[in-house]
C-alpha positions as MATLAB code, in Angstrom:
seq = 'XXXXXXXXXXXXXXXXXXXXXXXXXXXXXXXXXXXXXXXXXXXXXXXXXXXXXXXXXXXXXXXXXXXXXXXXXXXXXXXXXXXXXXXXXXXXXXXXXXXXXXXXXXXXXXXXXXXXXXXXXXXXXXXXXXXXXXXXXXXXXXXXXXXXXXXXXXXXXXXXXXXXXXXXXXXXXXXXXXXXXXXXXXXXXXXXXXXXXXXXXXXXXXXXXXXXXXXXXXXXXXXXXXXXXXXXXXXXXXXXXXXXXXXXXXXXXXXXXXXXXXXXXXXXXXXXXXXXXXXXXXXXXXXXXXXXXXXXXXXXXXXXXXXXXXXXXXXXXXXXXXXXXXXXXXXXXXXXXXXXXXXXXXXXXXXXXXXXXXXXXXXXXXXXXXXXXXXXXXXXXXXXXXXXXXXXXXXXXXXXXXXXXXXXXXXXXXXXXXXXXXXXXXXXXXXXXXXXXXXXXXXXXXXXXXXXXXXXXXXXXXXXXXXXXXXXXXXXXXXXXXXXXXXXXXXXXXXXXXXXXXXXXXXXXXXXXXXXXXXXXXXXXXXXXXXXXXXXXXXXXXXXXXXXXXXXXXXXXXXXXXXXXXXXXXXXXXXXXXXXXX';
ca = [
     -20.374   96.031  -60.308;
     -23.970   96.084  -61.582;
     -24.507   94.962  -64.840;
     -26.483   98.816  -65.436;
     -22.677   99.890  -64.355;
     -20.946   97.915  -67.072;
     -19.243  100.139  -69.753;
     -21.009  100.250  -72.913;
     -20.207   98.105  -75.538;
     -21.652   95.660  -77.824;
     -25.192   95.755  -78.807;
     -26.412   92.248  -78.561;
     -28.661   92.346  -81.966;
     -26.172   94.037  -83.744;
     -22.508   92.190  -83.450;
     -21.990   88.611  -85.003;
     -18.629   88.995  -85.039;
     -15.804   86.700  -82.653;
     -12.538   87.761  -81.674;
      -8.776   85.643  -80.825;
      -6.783   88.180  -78.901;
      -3.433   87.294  -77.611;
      -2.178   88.192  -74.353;
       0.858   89.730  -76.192;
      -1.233   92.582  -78.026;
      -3.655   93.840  -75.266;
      -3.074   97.356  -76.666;
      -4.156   96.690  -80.225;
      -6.651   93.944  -78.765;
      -8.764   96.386  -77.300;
      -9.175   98.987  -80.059;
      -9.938   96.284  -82.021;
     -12.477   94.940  -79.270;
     -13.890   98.923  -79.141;
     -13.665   99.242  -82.529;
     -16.406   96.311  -82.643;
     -18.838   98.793  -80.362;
     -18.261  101.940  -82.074;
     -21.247  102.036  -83.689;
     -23.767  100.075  -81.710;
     -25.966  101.655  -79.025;
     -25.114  101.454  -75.504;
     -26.140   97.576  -73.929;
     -26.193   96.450  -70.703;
     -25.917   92.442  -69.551;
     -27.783   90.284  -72.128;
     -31.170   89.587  -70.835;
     -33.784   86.307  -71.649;
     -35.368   88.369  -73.838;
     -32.076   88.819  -75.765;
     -31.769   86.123  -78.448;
     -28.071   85.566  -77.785;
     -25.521   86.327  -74.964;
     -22.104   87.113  -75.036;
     -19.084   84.690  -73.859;
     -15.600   84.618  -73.204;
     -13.070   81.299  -73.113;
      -9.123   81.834  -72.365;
      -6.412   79.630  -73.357;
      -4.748   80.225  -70.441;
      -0.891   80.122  -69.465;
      -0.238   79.112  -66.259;
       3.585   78.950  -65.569;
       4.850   75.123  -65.300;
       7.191   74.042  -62.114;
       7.512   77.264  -60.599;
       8.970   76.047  -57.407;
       6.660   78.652  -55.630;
       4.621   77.890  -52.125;
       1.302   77.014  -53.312;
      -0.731   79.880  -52.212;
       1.707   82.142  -54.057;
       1.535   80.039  -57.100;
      -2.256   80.462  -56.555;
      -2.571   83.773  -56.027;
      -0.095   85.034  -59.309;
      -2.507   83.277  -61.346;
      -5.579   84.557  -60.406;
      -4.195   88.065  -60.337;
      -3.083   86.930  -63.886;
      -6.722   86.205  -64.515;
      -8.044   90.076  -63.377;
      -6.816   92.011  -67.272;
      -8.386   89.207  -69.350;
     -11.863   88.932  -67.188;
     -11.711   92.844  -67.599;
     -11.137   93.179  -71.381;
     -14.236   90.217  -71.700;
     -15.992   92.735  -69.717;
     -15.008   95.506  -71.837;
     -17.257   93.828  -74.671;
     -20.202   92.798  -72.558;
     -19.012   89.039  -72.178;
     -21.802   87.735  -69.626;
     -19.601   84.943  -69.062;
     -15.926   84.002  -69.048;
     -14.416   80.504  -68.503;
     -11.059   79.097  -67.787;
      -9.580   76.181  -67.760;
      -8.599   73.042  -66.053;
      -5.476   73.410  -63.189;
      -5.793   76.836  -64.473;
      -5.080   78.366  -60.974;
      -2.412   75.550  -60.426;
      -0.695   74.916  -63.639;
       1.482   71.445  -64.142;
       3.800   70.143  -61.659;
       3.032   72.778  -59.050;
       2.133   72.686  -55.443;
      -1.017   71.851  -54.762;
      -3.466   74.042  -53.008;
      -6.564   72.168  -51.905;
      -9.429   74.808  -50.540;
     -13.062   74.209  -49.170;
     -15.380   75.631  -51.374;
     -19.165   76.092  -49.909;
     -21.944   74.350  -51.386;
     -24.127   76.520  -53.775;
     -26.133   79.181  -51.963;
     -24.227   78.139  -49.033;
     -23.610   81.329  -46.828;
     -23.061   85.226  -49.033;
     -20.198   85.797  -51.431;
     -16.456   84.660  -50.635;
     -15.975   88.784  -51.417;
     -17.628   89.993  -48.569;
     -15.830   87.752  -46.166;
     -13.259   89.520  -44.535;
     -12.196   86.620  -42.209;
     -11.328   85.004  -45.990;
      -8.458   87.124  -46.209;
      -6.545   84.621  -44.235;
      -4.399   81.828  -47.076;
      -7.172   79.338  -46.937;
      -9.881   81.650  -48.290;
      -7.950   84.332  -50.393;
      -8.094   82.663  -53.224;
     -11.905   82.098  -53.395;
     -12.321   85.841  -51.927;
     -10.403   87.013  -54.754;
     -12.219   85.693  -57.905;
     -15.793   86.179  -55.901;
     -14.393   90.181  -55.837;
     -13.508   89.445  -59.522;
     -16.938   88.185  -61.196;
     -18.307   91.083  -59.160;
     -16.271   93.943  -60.123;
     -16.521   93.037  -63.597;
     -20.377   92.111  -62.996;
     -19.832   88.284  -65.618;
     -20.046   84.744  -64.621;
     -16.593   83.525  -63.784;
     -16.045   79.709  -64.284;
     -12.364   78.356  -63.141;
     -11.176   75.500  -61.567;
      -9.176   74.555  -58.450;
      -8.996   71.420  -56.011;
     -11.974   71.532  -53.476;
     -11.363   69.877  -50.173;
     -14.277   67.974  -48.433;
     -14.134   66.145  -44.999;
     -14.532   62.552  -44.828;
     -17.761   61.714  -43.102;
     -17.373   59.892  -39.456;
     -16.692   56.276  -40.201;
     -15.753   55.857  -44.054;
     -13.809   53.255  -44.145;
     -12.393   54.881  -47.732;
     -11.431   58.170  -46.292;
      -8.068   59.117  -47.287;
      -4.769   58.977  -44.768;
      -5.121   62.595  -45.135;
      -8.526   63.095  -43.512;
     -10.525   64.425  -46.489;
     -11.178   64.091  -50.115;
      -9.884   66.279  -52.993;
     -11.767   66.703  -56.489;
     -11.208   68.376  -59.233;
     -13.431   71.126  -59.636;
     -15.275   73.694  -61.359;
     -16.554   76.731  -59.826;
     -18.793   79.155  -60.849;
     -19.826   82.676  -59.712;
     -22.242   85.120  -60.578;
     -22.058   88.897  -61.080;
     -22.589   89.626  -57.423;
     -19.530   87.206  -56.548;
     -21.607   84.334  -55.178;
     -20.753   80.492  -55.834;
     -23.756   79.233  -57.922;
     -22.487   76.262  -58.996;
     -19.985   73.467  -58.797;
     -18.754   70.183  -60.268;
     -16.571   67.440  -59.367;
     -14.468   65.986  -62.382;
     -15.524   62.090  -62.214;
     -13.446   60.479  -65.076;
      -9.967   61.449  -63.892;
      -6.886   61.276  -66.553;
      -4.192   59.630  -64.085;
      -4.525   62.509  -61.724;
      -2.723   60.430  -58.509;
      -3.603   63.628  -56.013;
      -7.480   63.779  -57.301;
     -10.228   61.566  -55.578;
     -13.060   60.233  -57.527;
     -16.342   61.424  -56.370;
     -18.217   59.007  -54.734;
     -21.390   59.049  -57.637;
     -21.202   61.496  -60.498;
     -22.925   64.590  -60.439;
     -24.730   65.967  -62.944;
     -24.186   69.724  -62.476;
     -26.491   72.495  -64.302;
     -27.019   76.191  -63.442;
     -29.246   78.857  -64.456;
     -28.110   82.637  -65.422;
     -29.721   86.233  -65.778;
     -29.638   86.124  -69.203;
     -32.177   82.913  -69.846;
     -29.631   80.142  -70.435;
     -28.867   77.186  -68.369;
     -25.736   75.701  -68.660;
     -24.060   71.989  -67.420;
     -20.675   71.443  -66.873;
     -18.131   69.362  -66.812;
     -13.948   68.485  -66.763;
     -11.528   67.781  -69.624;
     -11.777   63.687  -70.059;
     -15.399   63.648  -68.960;
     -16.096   64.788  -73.201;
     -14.881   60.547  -73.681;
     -17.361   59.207  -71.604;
     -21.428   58.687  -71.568;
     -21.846   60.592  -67.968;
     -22.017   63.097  -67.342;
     -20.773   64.520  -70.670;
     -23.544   62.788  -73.280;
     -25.820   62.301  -70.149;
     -26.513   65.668  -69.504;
     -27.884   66.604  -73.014;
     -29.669   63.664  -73.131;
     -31.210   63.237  -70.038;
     -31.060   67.003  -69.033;
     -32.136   68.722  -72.434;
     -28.912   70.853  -71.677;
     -27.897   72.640  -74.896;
     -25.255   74.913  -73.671;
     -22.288   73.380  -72.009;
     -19.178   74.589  -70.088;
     -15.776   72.906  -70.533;
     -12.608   73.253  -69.038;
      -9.749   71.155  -70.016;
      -5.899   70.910  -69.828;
      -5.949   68.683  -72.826;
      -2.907   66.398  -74.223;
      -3.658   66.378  -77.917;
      -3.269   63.310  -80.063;
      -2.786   63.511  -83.523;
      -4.470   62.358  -86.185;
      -8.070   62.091  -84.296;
      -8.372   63.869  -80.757;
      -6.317   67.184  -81.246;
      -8.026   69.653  -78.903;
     -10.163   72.022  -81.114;
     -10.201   68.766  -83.836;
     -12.179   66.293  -81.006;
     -14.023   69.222  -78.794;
     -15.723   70.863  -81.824;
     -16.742   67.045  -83.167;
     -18.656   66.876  -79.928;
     -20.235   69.359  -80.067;
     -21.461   69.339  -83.793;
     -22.406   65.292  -83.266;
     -24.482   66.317  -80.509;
     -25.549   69.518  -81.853;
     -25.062   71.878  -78.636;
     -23.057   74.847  -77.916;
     -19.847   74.315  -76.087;
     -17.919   77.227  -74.133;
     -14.447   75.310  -74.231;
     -11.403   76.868  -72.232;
      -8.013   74.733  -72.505;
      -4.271   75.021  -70.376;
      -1.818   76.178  -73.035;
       1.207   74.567  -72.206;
       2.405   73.437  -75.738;
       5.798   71.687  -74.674;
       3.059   69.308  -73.935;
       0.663   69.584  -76.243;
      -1.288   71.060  -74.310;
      -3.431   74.394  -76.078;
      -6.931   74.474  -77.704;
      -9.617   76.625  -76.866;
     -13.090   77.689  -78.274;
     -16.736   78.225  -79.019;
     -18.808   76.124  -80.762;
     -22.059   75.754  -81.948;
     -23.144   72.596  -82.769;
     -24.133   71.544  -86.494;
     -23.628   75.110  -87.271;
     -19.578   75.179  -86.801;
     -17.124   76.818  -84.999;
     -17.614   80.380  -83.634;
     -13.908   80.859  -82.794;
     -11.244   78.862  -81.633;
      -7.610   79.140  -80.828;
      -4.934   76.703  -81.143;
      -1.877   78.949  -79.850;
       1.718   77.117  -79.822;
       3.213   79.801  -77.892;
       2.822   79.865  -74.700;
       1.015   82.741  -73.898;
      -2.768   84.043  -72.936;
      -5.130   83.903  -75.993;
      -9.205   85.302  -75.311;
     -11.757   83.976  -77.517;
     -15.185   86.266  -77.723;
     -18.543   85.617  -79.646;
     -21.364   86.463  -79.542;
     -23.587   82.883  -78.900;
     -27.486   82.822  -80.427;
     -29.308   81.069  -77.842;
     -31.231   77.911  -78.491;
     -34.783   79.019  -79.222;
     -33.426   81.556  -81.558;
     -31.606   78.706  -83.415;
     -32.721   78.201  -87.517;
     -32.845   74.769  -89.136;
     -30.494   73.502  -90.881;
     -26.596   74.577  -90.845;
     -25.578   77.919  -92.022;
     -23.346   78.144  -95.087;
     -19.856   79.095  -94.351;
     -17.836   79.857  -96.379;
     -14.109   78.592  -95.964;
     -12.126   81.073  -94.336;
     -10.121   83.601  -96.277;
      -6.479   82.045  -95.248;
      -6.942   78.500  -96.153;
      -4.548   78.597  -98.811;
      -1.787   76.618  -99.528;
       0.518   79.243 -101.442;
       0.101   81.346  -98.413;
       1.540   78.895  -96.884;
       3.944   77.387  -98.097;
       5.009   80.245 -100.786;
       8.291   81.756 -100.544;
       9.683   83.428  -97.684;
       6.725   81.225  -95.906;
       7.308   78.514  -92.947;
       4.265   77.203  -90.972;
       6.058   75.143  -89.292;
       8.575   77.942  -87.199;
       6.458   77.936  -84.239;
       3.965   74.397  -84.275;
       7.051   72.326  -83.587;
       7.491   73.182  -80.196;
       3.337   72.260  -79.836;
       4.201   68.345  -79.206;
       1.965   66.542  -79.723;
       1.135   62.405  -78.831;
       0.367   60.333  -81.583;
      -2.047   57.485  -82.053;
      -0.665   53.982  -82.998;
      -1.139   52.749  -86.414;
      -0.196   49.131  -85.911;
      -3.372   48.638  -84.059;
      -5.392   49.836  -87.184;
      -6.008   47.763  -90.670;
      -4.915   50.129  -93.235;
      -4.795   50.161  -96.963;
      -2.723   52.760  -99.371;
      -4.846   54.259 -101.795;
      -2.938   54.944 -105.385;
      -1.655   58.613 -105.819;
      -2.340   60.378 -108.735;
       0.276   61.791 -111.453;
       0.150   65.440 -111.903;
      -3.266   66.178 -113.975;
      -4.387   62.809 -113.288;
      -7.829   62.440 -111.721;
      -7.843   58.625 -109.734;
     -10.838   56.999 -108.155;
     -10.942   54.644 -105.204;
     -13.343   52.608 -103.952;
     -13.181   49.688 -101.403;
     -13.653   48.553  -97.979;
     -10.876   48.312  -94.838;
     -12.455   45.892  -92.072;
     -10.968   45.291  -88.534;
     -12.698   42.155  -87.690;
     -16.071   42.568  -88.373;
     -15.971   46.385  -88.460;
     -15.532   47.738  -92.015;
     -15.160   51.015  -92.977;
     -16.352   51.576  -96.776;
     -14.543   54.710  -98.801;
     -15.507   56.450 -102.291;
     -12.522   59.376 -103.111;
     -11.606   60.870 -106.295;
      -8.454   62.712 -106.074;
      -6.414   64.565 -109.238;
      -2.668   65.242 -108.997;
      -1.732   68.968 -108.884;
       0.984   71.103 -108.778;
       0.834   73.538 -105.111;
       1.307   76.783 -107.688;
      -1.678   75.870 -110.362;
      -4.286   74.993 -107.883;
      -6.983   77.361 -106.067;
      -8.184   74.723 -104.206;
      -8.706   75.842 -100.197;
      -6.774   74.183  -97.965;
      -4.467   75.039  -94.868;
      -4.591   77.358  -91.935;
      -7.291   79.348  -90.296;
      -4.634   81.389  -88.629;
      -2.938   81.960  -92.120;
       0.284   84.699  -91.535;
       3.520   84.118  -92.996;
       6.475   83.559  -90.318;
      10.267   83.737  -90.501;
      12.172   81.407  -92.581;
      13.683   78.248  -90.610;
      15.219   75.138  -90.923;
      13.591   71.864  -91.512;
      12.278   70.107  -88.219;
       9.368   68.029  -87.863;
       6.854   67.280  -85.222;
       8.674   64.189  -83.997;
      12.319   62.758  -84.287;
      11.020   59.270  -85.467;
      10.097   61.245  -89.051;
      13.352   62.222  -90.083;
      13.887   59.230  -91.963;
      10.610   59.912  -93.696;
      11.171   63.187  -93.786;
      14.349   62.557  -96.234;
      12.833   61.128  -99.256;
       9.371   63.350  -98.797;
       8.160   63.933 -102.155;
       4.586   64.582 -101.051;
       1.863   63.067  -99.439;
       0.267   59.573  -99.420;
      -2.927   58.489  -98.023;
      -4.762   55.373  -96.096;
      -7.972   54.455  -95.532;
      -7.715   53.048  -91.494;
      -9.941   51.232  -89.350;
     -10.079   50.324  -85.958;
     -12.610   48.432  -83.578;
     -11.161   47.479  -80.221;
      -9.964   49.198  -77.054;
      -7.706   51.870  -76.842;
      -5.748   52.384  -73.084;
      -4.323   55.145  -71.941;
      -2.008   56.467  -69.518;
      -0.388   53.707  -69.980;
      -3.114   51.135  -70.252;
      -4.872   52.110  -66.538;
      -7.683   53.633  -68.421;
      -9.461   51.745  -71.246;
     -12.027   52.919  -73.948;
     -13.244   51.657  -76.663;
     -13.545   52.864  -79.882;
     -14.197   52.285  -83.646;
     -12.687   54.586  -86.051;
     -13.193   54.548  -89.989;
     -10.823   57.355  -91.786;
      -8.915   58.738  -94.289;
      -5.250   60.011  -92.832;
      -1.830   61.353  -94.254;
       1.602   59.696  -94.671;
       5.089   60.743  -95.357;
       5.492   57.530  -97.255;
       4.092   54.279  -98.653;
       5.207   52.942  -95.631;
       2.293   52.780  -93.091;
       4.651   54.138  -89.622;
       5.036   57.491  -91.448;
       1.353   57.991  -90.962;
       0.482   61.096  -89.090;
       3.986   62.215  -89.477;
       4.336   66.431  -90.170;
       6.774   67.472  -92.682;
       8.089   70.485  -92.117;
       9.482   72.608  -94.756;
      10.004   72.429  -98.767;
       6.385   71.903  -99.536;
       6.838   75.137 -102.110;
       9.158   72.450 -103.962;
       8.250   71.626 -107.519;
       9.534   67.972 -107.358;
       6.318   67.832 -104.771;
       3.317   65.807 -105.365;
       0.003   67.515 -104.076;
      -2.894   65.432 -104.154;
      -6.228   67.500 -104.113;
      -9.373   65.260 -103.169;
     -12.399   66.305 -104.979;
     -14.519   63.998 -103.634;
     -14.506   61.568  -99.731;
     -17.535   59.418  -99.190;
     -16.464   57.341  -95.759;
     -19.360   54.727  -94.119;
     -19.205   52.632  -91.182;
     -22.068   50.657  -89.199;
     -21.943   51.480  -85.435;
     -24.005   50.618  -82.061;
     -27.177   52.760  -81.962;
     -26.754   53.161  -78.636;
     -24.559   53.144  -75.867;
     -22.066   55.205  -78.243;
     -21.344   58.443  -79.442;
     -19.467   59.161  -83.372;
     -18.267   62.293  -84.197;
     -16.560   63.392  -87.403;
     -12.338   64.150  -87.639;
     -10.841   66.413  -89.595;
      -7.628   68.083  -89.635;
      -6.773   70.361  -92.619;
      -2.516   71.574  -92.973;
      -0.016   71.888  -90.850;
      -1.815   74.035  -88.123;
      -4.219   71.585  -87.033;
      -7.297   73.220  -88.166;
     -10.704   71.325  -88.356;
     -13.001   71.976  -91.267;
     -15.668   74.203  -91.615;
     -18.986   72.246  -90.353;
     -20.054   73.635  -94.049;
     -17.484   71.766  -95.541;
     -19.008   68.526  -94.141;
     -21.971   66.116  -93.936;
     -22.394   63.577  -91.127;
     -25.209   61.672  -91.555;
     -26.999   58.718  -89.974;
     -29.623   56.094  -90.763;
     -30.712   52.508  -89.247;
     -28.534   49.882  -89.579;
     -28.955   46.204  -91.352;
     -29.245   44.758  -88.142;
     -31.245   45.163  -84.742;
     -29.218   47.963  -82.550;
     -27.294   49.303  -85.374;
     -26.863   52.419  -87.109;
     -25.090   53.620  -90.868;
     -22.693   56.493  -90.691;
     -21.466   58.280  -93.303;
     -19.106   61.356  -93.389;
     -19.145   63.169  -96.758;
     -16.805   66.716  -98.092;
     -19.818   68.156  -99.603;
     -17.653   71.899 -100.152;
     -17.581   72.936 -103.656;
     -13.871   73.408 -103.847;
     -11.146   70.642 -103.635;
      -9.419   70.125 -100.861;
      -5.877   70.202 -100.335;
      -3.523   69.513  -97.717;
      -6.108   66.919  -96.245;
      -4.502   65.531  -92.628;
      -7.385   63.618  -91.423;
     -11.016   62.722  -92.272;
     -12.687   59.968  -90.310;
     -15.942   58.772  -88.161;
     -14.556   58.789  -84.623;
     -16.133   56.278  -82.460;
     -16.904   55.899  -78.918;
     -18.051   52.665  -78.020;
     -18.933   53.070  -74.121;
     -20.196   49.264  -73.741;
     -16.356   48.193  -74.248;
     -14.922   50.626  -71.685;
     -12.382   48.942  -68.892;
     -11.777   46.024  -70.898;
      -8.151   44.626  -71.699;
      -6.808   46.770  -74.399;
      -6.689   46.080  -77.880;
      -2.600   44.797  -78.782;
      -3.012   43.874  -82.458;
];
C-alpha cells in the first residue's frame, strides 16, 4: 500500500496524545484509536517537513515452549504480528517495532534464515520462489510493511556462510546472529543489525566487529539500532549518539528485569533521558520471567508512553514523536499523572498486587553494597538526614527530609501510572524469601546504598562494572529485606508511611568512559518518575577525569511509596574483570 492509500487518520500537527492498548480489547482499542482522528483532517505518511512522526512499539507475546517445528512456530507469530501492524496503521504509525526473539519466543526451535544485505536484490514480497520454508517468513513481513505502507522492525536469527578458510567457522558451516531487520513501506530490507553483546545466548555467534547500524526514512529521521544488552555497553549503544549524532534510536529487547535498579521501563527510559535521545523500545512479555516493558521515550523530556503488562498478552504503545529540530529547550513540565495515588491503591476493596506477582522478577544483591538505615519518622514527625555511604573510595553523599504520615491524611502523589482497582486477594509477595519480612511489616524503611565494583552476570560469564549511589526500600531494619514487595494490608492503620519531601543524592564518577543514569521506581507497579519530577545534573569533578552527579526530587508534592532513587553507574573501563564478592 501507498502511503496516499493509507486510511485517514491522525493529523500530525494536531494529536499529542499516546495510547497503551491491550491485545485483549482490540474492539474498544480502536474506537478509542478513531476516536483520536475524529476531528483532525485527513493525513497521509508524515513527511520531513512534518515536525513529528508517528510510532508504534508492541510488548509482544510470543508463546513459550510450544513444542512446534520451527517454521510453524515462526510463521503463528508473524501472522500474530498482521492485527497489531494494522491497527498502528489505522492511526498513521510510520513505524512499528517489535521485539527481541519476537518471531521465536523462549525455549523454541530455532529457525535460522538468510536475510539479504540492504538494497540487496527487490522486496522478499515479490519473490515468489520465497514461498518455499526458508523464505516465507521474510516474504511474509516484506508483504506486511507493504500492505500496511509503515516501517516494520522485528527480529529473527540471520544465517551467514562462513567464508573459505576461517579457521573459526562453526561445526555447522555458518554463523548465526541475532538480528534486527527493517523494512520499508514498499516491503524492502533497508536495514539490519547484528546484536554484538550477547546475554548467554549459547546458539548466537558474536559478530566478528560491531556494526554500527543507521537508516534513513521518508519522513526526515534517521534512526540507529540496536539489541536488548547492547543499552549496558559503550558500542554501539552510547557510540552511536556520540559518534553518529543519532538522536532517534530503535530497541528491541526480551529483557529480564532486576529490581531495585534495571527494571525494564525503570533502566530503558534512564538511558534515554541521560543521553537525551528518543528511544522506540519494544520488549518480549513473558512475565513468568520477568520479562515485559515496552515504550517511547523522549529524552530529558520524559516518557511518552510505556507499558509494563504482567499478563501475558499483546500490549501497543502509540505517540506521536516531535522530531529533533522541532525540539524546545529545556524539559517540559509534567505534571504527575492522575493515578499516582496511594488511596487508590491501596483503599478498600483495592489489591495492586493480584496480578504483579506472577511478573518475577531477579533481584540485585545487597551484600555487595555498603548500606546505612536512615531513622523513620513518627507519625507527624518531619526527620532530616544527612551523611555519606562510601564503598571504598566511592561515596555517595544524601540530604532527605521525610515526615511520618498516615496513608488516609496524605495527598501526596505516589503509586501507579496504570492506577485501576483489581479483585481482592490474599497476601503473596514478589519472592518466597520475604515472607518472614513480610510477617512483622509495619511499613517501610529506607537505606542509603553504594556500590563501586563489578557486577557478573549470567552467572559471572559476563562482567560490568558499575557504581551506584541510592536511596531504596526495605521490609525491615534488617538490610536482606531490601527490595522486598509487600503485598497486601498497606490500607492498615498500624502502618507507617514515610513521605519524603525532600532527596538530594551526589556521587563523583569517571568523566569518561562511563555512562550514569538516574533510578527510580515509585509503588508496587514498577513505575519510574516523571522526568519532571527529577533533576540530574552534572559538573567537573575535584580531580582530573572526574565528574559531580547529583540526582534531586525537585516535584512540588511529597512523595510517597518511594521504591528506588539512585545514580546508576556504568563504568565501561572495569568491564570483564573478576567480579566484585564483598
Amino acid at each position: 500500500m501507498e502511503c496516499s492509500e493509507i486510511p485517514p487518520c491522525c493529523n500530525s500537527k494536531n494529536n499529542n496524545k499516546f495510547l497503551s492498548c491491550s491485545s485483549m480489547t482490540w474492539t474498544a482499542v480502536l474506537a478509542s484509536l478513531l476516536a483520536l482522528c475524529a476531528t483532525a483532517p485527513t493525513a497521509r505518511c508524515s513527511t520531513p517537513d512534518d515536525s513529528n512522526y508517528f510510532a508504534a512499539v508492541v510488548d509482544f507475546a510470543a508463546p513459550r515452549a510450544t513444542g512446534k517445528p520451527a517454521l510453524q512456530n515462526m510463521m503463528d507469530n508473524v501472522r500474530a504480528l498482521g492485527p497489531l501492524v494494522h491497527q498502528a496503521a489505522q492511526v498513521s504509525a510510520d513505524i512499528i517495532v517489535f521485539p527481541e526473539d519476537g518471531l521465536q519466543g523462549f525455549d523454541n526451535e530455532v529457525l535460522p534464515l538468510s536475510v539479504p544485505a540492504p538494497g540487496e536484490g527487490g522486496a522478499p514480497c515479490d519473490d515468489d520462489a520465497a514461498e518455499a520454508a526458508a523464505g516465507q517468513p521474510l516474504r511474509e513481513l516484506s508483504c506486511l510493511a507493504r500492505t500496511h505502507g509503515v516501517y516494520l522492525v522485528v527480529n529473527l536469527v540471520d544465517e551467514q556462510p562462513c567464508a573459505a578458510g576461517d579457521a573459526k567457522c562453526p561445526a555447522r558451516g555458518s554463523y548465526h546472529y541475532n538480528t534486527n531487520v527493517v523494512f520499508d513501506r514498499s516491503g524492502k530490507i533497508v536495514a539490519k543489525y547484528h546484536k554484538y553483546n550477547l546475554f548467554g545466548e549459547k546458539y548466537d555467534d558474536v559478530p566478528p566487529a560491531v556494526e554500527l547500524v543507521t537508516f534513513d526514512t521518508d519522513f526526515g529521521v534517521r534512526f540507529g539500532m540496536f539489541i536488548c544488552f547492547d543499552i549496558f555497553f559503550d558500542t554501539p549503544a552510547a557510540q552511536l549518539v556520540r559518534e553518529r549524532n543519532v538522536t532517534d534510536i530503535i530497541f528491541s529487547a526480551a529483557w529480564f528485569s532486576e529490581v531495585p535498579f534495571l527494571t525494564a521501563v525503570q533502566m530503558h527510559s534512564g538511558w534515554a533521558h541521560a543521553l537525551d535521545v528518543t528511544v522506540l523500545a519494544s520488549g518480549m512479555n513473558s512475565p513468568a520471567v520477568g520479562s515485559t516493558g515496552s515504550g517511547i521515550y523522549r529524552g530529558r523530556h520524559g516518557i511518552y508512553g510505556y507499558t509494563m503488562n504482567w499478563r501475558q498478552e499483546h500490549t501497543l504503545v502509540f505517540a506521536r514523536v516531535p522530531k529533533r529540530a522541532y525540539w524546545q529547550d529545556g524539559v517540559r513540565p509534567q505534571p504527575f499523572p492522575d493515578r499516582l495515588d496511594p488511596v487508590r491503591n491501596y483503599g478498600a476493596g483495592a489489591d495492586p498486587y493480584a496480578d504483579v506477582s506472577a511478573l518475577h522478577m531477579k533481584k540485585d544483591n545487597l551484600t555487595l553494597y555498603r548500606t546505612e538505615l536512615l531513622p523513620r519518622p513518627a507519625r507527624d514527625q518531619v526527620v532530616e538526614a544527612a551523611g555519606h555511604v562510601c564503598h571504598g573510595a566511592f561515596c555517595c553523599h544524601y540530604d532527605v527530609q521525610m515526615r511520618g504520615v498516615a496513608l488516609f491524611q496524605t495527598a501526596s502523589a505516589a503509586v501507579s501510572l496504570h492506577g485501576g482497582y483489581s479483585r481482592p486477594r490474599a497476601a503473596a509477595t514478589v519472592d518466597e524469601e520475604d515472607e518472614e519480612a513480610k510477617d512483622d511489616f509495619d511499613g517501610f524503611y529506607y537505606r542509603v546504598v553504594a556500590f563501586s565494583g563489578v557486577k557478573g552476570h549470567k552467572g559471572g560469564v559476563i562482567s560490568t562494572g558499575t557504581q551506584v549511589c541510592g536511596l531504596v526500600s526495605c521490609l525491615s531494619e534488617d538490610a536482606r529485606s531490601c527490595f522486598g514487595q509487600i503485598v497486601a494490608g498497606l490500607d492498615s492503620p498500624s502502618i507507617k508511611w514515610t513521605e519524603f519531601q525532600s532527596v538530594y543524592l551526589e556521587a563523583e564518577f569517571p568523566r569518561e568512559d562511563g555512562v550514569q543514569f538516574a533510578s527510580t521506581l515509585v509503588g508496587p507497579r514498577y513505575d519510574p518518575l516523571p522526568a519532571s519530577a527529577f533533576s540530574l545534573e552534572r559538573r567537573r569533578g575535584a580531580e582530573d577525569g572526574t565528574q559531580n552527579l547529583s540526582l534531586e526530587l525537585t516535584q512540588r508534592q511529597p512523595l510517597l511509596d518511594l521504591r528506588a532513587f539512585a545514580i546508576y553507574g556504568r563504568n565501561f573501563a572495569w568491564d570483564g574483570q573478576p567480579p566484585t564478592d564483598s
